[in-house]
PDB file of C-alpha atoms in Angstrom:
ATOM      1  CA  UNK A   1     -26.011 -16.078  -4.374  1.00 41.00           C
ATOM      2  CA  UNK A   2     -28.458 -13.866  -5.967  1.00 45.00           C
ATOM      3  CA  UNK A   3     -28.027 -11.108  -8.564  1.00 44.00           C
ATOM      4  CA  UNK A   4     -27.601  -8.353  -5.949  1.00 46.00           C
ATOM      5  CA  UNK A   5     -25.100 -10.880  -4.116  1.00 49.00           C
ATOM      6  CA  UNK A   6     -22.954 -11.497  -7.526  1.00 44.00           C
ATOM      7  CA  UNK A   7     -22.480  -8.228  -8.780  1.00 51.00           C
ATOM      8  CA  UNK A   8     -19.706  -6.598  -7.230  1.00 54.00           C
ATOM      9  CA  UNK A   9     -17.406  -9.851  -7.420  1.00 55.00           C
ATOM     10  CA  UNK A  10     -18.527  -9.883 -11.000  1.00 51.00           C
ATOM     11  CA  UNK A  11     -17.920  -6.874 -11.964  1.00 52.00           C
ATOM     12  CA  UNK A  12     -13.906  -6.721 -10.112  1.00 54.00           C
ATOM     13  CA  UNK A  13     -13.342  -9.362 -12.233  1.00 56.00           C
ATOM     14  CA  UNK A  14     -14.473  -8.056 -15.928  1.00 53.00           C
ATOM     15  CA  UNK A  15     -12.913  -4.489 -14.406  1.00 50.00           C
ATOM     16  CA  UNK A  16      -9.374  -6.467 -13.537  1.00 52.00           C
ATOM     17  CA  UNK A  17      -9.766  -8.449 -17.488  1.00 54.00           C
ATOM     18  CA  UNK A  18      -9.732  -4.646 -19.171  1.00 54.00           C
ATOM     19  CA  UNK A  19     -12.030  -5.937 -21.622  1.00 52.00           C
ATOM     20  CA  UNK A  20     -14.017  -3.271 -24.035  1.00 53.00           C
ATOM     21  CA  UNK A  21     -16.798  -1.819 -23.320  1.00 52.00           C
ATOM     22  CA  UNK A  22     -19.191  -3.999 -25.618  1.00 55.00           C
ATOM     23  CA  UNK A  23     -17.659  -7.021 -24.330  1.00 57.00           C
ATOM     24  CA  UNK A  24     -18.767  -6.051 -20.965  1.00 54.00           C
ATOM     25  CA  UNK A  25     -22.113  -4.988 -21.894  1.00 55.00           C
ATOM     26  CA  UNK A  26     -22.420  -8.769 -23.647  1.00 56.00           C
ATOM     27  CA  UNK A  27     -20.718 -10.266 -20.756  1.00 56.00           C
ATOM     28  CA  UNK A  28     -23.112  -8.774 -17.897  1.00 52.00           C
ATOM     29  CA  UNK A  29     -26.192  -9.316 -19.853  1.00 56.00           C
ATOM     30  CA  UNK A  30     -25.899 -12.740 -19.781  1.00 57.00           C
ATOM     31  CA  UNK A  31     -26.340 -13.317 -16.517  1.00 54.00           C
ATOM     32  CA  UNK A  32     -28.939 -10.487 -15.497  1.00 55.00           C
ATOM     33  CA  UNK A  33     -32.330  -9.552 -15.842  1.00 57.00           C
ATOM     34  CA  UNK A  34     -33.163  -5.649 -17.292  1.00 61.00           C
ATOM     35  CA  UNK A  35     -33.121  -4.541 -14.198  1.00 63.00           C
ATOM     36  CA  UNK A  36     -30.238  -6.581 -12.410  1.00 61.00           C
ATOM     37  CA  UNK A  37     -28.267  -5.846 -15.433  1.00 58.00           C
ATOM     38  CA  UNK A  38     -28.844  -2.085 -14.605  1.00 65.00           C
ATOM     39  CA  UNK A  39     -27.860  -2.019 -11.320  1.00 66.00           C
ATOM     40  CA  UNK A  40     -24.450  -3.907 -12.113  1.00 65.00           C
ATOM     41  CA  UNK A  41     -23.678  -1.648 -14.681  1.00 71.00           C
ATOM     42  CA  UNK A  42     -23.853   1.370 -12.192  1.00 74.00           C
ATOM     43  CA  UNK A  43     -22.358  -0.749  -9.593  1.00 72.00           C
ATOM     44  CA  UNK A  44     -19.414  -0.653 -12.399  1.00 76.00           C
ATOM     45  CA  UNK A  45     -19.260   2.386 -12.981  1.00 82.00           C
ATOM     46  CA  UNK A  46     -18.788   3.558  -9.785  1.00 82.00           C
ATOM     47  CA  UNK A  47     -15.733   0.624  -8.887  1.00 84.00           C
ATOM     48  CA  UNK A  48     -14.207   2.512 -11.949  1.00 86.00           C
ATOM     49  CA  UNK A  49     -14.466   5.748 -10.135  1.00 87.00           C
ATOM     50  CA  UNK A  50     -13.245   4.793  -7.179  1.00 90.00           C
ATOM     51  CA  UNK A  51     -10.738   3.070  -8.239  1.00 91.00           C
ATOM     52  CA  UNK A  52      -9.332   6.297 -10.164  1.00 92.00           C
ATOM     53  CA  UNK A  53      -9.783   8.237  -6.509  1.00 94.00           C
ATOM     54  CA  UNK A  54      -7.415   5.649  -5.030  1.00 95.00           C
ATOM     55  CA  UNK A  55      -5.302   6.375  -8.092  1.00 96.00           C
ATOM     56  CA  UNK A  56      -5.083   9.910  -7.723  1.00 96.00           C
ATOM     57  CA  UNK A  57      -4.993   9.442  -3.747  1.00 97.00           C
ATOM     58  CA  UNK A  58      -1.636   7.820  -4.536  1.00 98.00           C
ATOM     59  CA  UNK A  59      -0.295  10.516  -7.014  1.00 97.00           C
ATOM     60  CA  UNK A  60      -1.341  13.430  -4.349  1.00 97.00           C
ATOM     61  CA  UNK A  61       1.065  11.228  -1.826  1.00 98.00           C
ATOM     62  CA  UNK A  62       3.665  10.708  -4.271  1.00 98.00           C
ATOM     63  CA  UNK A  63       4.090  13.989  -5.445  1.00 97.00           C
ATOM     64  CA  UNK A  64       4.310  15.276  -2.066  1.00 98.00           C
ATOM     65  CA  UNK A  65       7.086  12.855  -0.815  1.00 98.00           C
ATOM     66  CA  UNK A  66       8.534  14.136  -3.886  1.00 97.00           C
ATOM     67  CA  UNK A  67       8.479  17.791  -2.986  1.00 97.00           C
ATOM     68  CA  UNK A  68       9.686  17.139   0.102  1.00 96.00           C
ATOM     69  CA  UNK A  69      12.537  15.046  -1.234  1.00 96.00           C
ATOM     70  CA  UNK A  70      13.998  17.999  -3.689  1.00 95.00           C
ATOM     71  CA  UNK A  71      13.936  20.480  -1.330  1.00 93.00           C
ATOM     72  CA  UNK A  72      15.812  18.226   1.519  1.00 92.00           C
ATOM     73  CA  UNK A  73      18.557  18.015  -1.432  1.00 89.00           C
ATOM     74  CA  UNK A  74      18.666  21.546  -2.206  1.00 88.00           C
ATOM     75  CA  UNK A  75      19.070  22.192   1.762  1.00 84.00           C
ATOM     76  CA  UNK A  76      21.329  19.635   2.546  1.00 81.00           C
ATOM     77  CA  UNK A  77      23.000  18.608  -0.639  1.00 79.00           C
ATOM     78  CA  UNK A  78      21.649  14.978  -0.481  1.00 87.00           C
ATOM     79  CA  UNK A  79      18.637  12.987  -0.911  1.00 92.00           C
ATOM     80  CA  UNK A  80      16.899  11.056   1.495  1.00 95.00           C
ATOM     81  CA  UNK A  81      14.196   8.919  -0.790  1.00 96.00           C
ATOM     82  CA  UNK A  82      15.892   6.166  -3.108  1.00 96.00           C
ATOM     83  CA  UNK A  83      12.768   5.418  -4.306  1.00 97.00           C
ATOM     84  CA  UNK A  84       9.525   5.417  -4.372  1.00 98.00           C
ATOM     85  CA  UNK A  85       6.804   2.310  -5.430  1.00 97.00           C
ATOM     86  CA  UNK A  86       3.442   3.102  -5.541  1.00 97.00           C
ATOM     87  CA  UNK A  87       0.301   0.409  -5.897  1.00 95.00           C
ATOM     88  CA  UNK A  88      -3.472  -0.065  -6.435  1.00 94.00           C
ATOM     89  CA  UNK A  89      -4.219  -3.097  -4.604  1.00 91.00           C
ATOM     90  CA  UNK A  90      -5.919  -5.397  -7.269  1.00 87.00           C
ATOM     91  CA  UNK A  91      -9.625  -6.506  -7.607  1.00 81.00           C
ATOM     92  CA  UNK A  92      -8.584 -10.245  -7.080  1.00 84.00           C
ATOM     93  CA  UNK A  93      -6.787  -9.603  -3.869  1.00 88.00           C
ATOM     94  CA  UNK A  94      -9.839  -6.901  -2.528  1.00 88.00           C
ATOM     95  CA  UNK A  95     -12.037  -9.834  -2.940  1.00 87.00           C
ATOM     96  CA  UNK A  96      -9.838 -12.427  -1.300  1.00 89.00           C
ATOM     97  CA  UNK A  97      -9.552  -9.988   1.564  1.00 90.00           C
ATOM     98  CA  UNK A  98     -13.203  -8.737   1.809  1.00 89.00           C
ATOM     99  CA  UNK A  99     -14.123 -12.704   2.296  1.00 89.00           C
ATOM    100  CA  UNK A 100     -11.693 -13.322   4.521  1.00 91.00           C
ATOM    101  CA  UNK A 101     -12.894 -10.478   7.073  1.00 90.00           C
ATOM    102  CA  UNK A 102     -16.371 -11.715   6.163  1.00 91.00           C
ATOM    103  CA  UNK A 103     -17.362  -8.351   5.046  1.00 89.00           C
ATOM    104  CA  UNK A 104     -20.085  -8.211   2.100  1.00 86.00           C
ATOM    105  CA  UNK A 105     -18.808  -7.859  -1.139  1.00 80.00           C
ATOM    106  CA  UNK A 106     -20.396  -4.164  -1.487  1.00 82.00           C
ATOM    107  CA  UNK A 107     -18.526  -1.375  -2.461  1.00 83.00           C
ATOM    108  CA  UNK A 108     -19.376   0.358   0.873  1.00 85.00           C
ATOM    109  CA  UNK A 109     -17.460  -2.691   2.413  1.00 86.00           C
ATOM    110  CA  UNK A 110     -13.987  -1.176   0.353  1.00 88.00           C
ATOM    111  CA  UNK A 111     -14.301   1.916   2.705  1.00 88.00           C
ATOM    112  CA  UNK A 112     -13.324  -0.677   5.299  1.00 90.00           C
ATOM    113  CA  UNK A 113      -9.729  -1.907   3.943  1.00 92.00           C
ATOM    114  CA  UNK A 114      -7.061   0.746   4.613  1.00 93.00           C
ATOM    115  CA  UNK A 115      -4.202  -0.621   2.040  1.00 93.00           C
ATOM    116  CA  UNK A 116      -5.870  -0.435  -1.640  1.00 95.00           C
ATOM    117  CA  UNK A 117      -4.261   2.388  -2.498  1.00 97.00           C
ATOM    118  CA  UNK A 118      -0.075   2.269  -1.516  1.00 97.00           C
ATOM    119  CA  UNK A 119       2.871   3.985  -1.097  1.00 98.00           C
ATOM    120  CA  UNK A 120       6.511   2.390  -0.529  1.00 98.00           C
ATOM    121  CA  UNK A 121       9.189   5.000   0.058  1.00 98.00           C
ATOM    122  CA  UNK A 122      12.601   3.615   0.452  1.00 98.00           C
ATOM    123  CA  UNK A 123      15.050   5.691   2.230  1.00 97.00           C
ATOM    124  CA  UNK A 124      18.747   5.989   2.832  1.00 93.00           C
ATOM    125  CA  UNK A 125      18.793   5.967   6.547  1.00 96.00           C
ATOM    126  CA  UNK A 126      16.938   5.537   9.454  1.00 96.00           C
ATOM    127  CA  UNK A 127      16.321   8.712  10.774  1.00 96.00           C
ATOM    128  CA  UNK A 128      15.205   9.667   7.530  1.00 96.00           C
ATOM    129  CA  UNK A 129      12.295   7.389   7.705  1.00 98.00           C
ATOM    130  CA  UNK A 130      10.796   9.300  11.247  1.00 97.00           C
ATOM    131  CA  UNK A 131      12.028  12.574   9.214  1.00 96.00           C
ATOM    132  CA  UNK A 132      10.060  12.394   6.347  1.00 97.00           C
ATOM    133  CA  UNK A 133       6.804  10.842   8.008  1.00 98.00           C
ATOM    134  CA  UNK A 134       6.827  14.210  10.683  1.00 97.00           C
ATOM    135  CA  UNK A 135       7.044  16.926   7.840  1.00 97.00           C
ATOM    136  CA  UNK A 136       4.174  14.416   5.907  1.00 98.00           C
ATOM    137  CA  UNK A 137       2.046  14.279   8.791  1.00 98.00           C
ATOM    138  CA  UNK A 138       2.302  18.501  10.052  1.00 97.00           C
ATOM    139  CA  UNK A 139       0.806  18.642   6.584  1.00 97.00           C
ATOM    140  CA  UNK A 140      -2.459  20.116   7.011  1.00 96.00           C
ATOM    141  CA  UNK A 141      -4.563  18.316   4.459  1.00 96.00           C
ATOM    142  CA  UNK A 142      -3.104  14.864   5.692  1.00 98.00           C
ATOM    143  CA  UNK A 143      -4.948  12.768   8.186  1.00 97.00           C
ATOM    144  CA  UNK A 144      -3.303  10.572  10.256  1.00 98.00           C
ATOM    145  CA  UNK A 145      -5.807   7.381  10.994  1.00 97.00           C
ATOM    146  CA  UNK A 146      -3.283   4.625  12.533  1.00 97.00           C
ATOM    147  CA  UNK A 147       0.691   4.760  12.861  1.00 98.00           C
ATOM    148  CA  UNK A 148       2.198   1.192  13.356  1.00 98.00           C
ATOM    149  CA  UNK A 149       6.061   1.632  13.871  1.00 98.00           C
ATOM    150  CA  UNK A 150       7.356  -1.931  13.193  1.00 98.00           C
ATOM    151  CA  UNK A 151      10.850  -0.500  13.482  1.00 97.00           C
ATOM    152  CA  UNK A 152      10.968  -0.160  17.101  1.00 96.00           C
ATOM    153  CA  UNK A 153       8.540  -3.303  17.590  1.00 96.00           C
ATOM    154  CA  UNK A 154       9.154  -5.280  14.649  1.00 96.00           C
ATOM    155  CA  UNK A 155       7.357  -8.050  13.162  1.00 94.00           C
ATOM    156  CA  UNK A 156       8.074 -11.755  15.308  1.00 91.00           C
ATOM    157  CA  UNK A 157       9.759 -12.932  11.876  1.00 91.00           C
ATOM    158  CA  UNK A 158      11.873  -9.582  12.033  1.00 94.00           C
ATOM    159  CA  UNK A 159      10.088  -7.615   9.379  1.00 95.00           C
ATOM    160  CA  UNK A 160      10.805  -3.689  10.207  1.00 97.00           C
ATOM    161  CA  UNK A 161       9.451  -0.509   8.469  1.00 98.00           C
ATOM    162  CA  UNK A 162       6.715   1.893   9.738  1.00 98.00           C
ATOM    163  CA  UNK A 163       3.747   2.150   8.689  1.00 98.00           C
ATOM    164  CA  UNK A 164       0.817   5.325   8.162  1.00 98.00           C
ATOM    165  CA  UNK A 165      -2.675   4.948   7.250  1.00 98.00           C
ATOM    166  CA  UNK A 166      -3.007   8.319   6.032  1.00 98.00           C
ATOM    167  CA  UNK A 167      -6.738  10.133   4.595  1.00 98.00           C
ATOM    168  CA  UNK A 168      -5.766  12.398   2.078  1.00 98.00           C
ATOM    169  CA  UNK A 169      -7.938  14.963  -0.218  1.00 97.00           C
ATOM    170  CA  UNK A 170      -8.852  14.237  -3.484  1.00 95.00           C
ATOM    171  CA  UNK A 171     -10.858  17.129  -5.967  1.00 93.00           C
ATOM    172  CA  UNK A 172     -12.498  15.903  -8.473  1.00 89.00           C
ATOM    173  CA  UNK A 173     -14.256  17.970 -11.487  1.00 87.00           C
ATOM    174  CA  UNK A 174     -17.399  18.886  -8.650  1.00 87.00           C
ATOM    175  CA  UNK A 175     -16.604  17.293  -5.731  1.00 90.00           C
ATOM    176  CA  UNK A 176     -13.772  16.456  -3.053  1.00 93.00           C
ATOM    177  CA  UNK A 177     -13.370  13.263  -1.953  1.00 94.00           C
ATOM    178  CA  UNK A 178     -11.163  11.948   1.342  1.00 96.00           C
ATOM    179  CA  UNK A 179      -9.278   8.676   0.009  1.00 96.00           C
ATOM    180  CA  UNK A 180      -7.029   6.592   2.608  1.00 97.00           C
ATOM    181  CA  UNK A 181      -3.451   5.295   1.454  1.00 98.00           C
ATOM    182  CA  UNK A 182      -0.954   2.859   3.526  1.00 98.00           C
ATOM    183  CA  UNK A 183       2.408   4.582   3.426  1.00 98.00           C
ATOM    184  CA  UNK A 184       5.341   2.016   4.136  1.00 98.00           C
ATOM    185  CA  UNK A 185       8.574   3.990   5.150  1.00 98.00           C
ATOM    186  CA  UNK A 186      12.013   1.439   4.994  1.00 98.00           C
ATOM    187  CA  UNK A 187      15.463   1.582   4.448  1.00 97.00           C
ATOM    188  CA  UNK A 188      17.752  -0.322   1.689  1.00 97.00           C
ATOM    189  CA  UNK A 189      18.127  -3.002   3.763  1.00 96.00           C
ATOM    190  CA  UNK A 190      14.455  -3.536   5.208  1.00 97.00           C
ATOM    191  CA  UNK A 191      13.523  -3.393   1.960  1.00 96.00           C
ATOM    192  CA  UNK A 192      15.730  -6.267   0.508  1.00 95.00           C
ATOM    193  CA  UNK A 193      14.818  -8.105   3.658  1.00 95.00           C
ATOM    194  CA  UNK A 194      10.906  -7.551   2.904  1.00 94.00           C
ATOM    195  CA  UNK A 195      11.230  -8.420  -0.453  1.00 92.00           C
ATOM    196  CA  UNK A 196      13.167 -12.190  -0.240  1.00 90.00           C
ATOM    197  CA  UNK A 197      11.520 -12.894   2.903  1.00 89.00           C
ATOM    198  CA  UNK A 198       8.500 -12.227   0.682  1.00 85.00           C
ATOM    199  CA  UNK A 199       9.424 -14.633  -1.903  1.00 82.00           C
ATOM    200  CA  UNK A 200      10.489 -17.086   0.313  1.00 79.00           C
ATOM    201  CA  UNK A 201       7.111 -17.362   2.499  1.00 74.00           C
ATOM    202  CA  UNK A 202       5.356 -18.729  -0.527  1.00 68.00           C
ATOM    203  CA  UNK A 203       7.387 -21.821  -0.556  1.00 63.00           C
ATOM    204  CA  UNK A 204       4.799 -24.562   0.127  1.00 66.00           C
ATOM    205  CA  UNK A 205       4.982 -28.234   1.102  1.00 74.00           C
ATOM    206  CA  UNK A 206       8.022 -27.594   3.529  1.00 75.00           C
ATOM    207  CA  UNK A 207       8.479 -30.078   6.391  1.00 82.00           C
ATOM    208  CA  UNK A 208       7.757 -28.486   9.642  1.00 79.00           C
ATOM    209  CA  UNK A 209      11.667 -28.527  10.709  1.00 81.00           C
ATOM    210  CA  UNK A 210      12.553 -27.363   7.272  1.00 81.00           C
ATOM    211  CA  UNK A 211      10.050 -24.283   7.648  1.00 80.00           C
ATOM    212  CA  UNK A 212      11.090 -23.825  11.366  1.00 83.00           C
ATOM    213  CA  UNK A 213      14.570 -23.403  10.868  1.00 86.00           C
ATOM    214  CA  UNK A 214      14.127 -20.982   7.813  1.00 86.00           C
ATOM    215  CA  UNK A 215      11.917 -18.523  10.165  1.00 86.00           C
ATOM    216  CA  UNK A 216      15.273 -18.872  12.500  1.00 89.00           C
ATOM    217  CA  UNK A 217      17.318 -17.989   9.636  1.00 91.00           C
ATOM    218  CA  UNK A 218      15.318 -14.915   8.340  1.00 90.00           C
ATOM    219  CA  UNK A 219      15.002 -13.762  12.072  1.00 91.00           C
ATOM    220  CA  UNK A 220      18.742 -13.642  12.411  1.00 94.00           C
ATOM    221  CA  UNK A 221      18.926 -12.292   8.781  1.00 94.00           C
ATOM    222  CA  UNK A 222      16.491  -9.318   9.962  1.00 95.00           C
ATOM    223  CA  UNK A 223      18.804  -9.111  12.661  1.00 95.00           C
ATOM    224  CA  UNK A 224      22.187  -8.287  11.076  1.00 95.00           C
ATOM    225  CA  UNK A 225      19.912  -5.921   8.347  1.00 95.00           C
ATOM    226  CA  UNK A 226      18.859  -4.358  11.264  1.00 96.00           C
ATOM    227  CA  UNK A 227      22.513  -4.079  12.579  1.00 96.00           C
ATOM    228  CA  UNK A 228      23.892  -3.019   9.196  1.00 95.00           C
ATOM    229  CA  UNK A 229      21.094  -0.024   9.203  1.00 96.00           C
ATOM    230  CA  UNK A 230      22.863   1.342  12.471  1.00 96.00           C
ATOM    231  CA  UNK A 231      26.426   0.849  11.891  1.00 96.00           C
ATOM    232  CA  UNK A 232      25.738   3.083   8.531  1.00 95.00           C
ATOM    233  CA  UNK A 233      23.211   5.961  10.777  1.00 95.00           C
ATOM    234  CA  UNK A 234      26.509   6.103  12.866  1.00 95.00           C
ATOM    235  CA  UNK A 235      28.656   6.435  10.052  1.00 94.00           C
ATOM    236  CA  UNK A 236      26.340   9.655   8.230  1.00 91.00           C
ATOM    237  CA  UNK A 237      25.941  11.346  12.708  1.00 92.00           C
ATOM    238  CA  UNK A 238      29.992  11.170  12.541  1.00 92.00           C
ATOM    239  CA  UNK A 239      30.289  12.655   9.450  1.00 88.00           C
ATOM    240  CA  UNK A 240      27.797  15.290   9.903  1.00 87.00           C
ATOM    241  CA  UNK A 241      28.962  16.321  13.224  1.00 85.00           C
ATOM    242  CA  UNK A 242      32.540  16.905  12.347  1.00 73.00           C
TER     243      UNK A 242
END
């Protein structure tokens, strides 16, 4: 790997250790020439950059799910959003994921990954969910790029939410720049499926029967989550239409 070949996986990694600035500088020099070392340290400054559009990508997302969410309640006297969760994917897993798609580790290759910069919103009910991604979407400074509804197809282990790659403006002090964020749009109980079916897929060293019949039992699990979401949507349409 030469010094061209090194520098963006380098540079992630003394980004993700938040070290000073003269740490860095002492860091980097070590392993370039004058001229290497120059490049890098441009090469860092713009992952820094970038890495504040995907920031502010988020906040533009946020804040608008959060618009949307106060004046739902001051219409209709409830809220839809629980919550929201909001992430910047980190440097370790953008490198893990560049390699494992075999693209170089460039910063042009980042353009390529559509879930560094995320937003989770967690809603009451189902028809919320489809509610709130149609008044995001007639937006018209949001792009849609790719809509994967995982609630009407889920997942083969039962995993259920829908999902928006979304491009979204950005302005900057003298420029505006088009960012892409993965919205994830679940109920309560997707979520709490999600998140211990999460935990539980990083078990290693299972026998194969062992690992077989926990699949079965999340399956079913997403199952009666899934059943649970519907009793409750019937509950709120029988309320609301008496």
């Amino acid at each position: 790997m030469d010094s061209k070949d090194m520098a963006t996986p380098m540079v992630v990694n003394t980004l993700q250790a938040k070290h000073s600035t003269s740490h860095i500088a002492k860091t980097l020099s070590d392993y370039f020439d004058e001229e290497s070392l120059t490049k890098t340290r441009r090469t860092f400054e713009e992952l820094k950059s970038l890495m504040s559009c995907y920031q502010c990508a988020i906040m533009e997302i946020e804040t608008k799910f959060r618009v949307l969410n106060e004046r739902f309640s001051l219409n209709h006297e409830r809220n839809p959003i629980e919550t929201i969760k909001t992430r910047v994917k980190s440097p370790e897993s953008i490198l893990e994921k560049l390699r494992r798609r075999g693209l170089p580790l460039t910063l042009d290759s980042l353009d390529e990954l559509t879930d560094i910069a995320g937003v989770r919103v967690i809603c009451s009910f189902v028809d919320d969910i489809y509610m709130l991604a149609e008044c995001l979407l007639r937006q018209d400074d949001i792009r849609l790029i790719k809509q994967k509804d995982y609630i009407k197809n889920p997942k083969g282990n039962g995993y259920r939410s829908l999902h928006l790659i979304v491009e979204v403006p950005v302005f900057l002090e003298n420029e505006k720049r088009l960012m892409k964020v993965e919205v994830q749009l679940r109920t309560i109980a997707m979520e709490f499926w999600a998140n211990l079916e999460h935990k539980l897929r990083y078990k290693k060293n299972l026998p194969d029967h062992i690992t077989d019949l926990i699949a079965a039992e999340l399956s079913a699990c997403a199952e009666m989550s899934a059943e649970l979401d519907m009793k409750m949507q019937n509950v709120k349409n029988t309320i609301e239409n008496e």
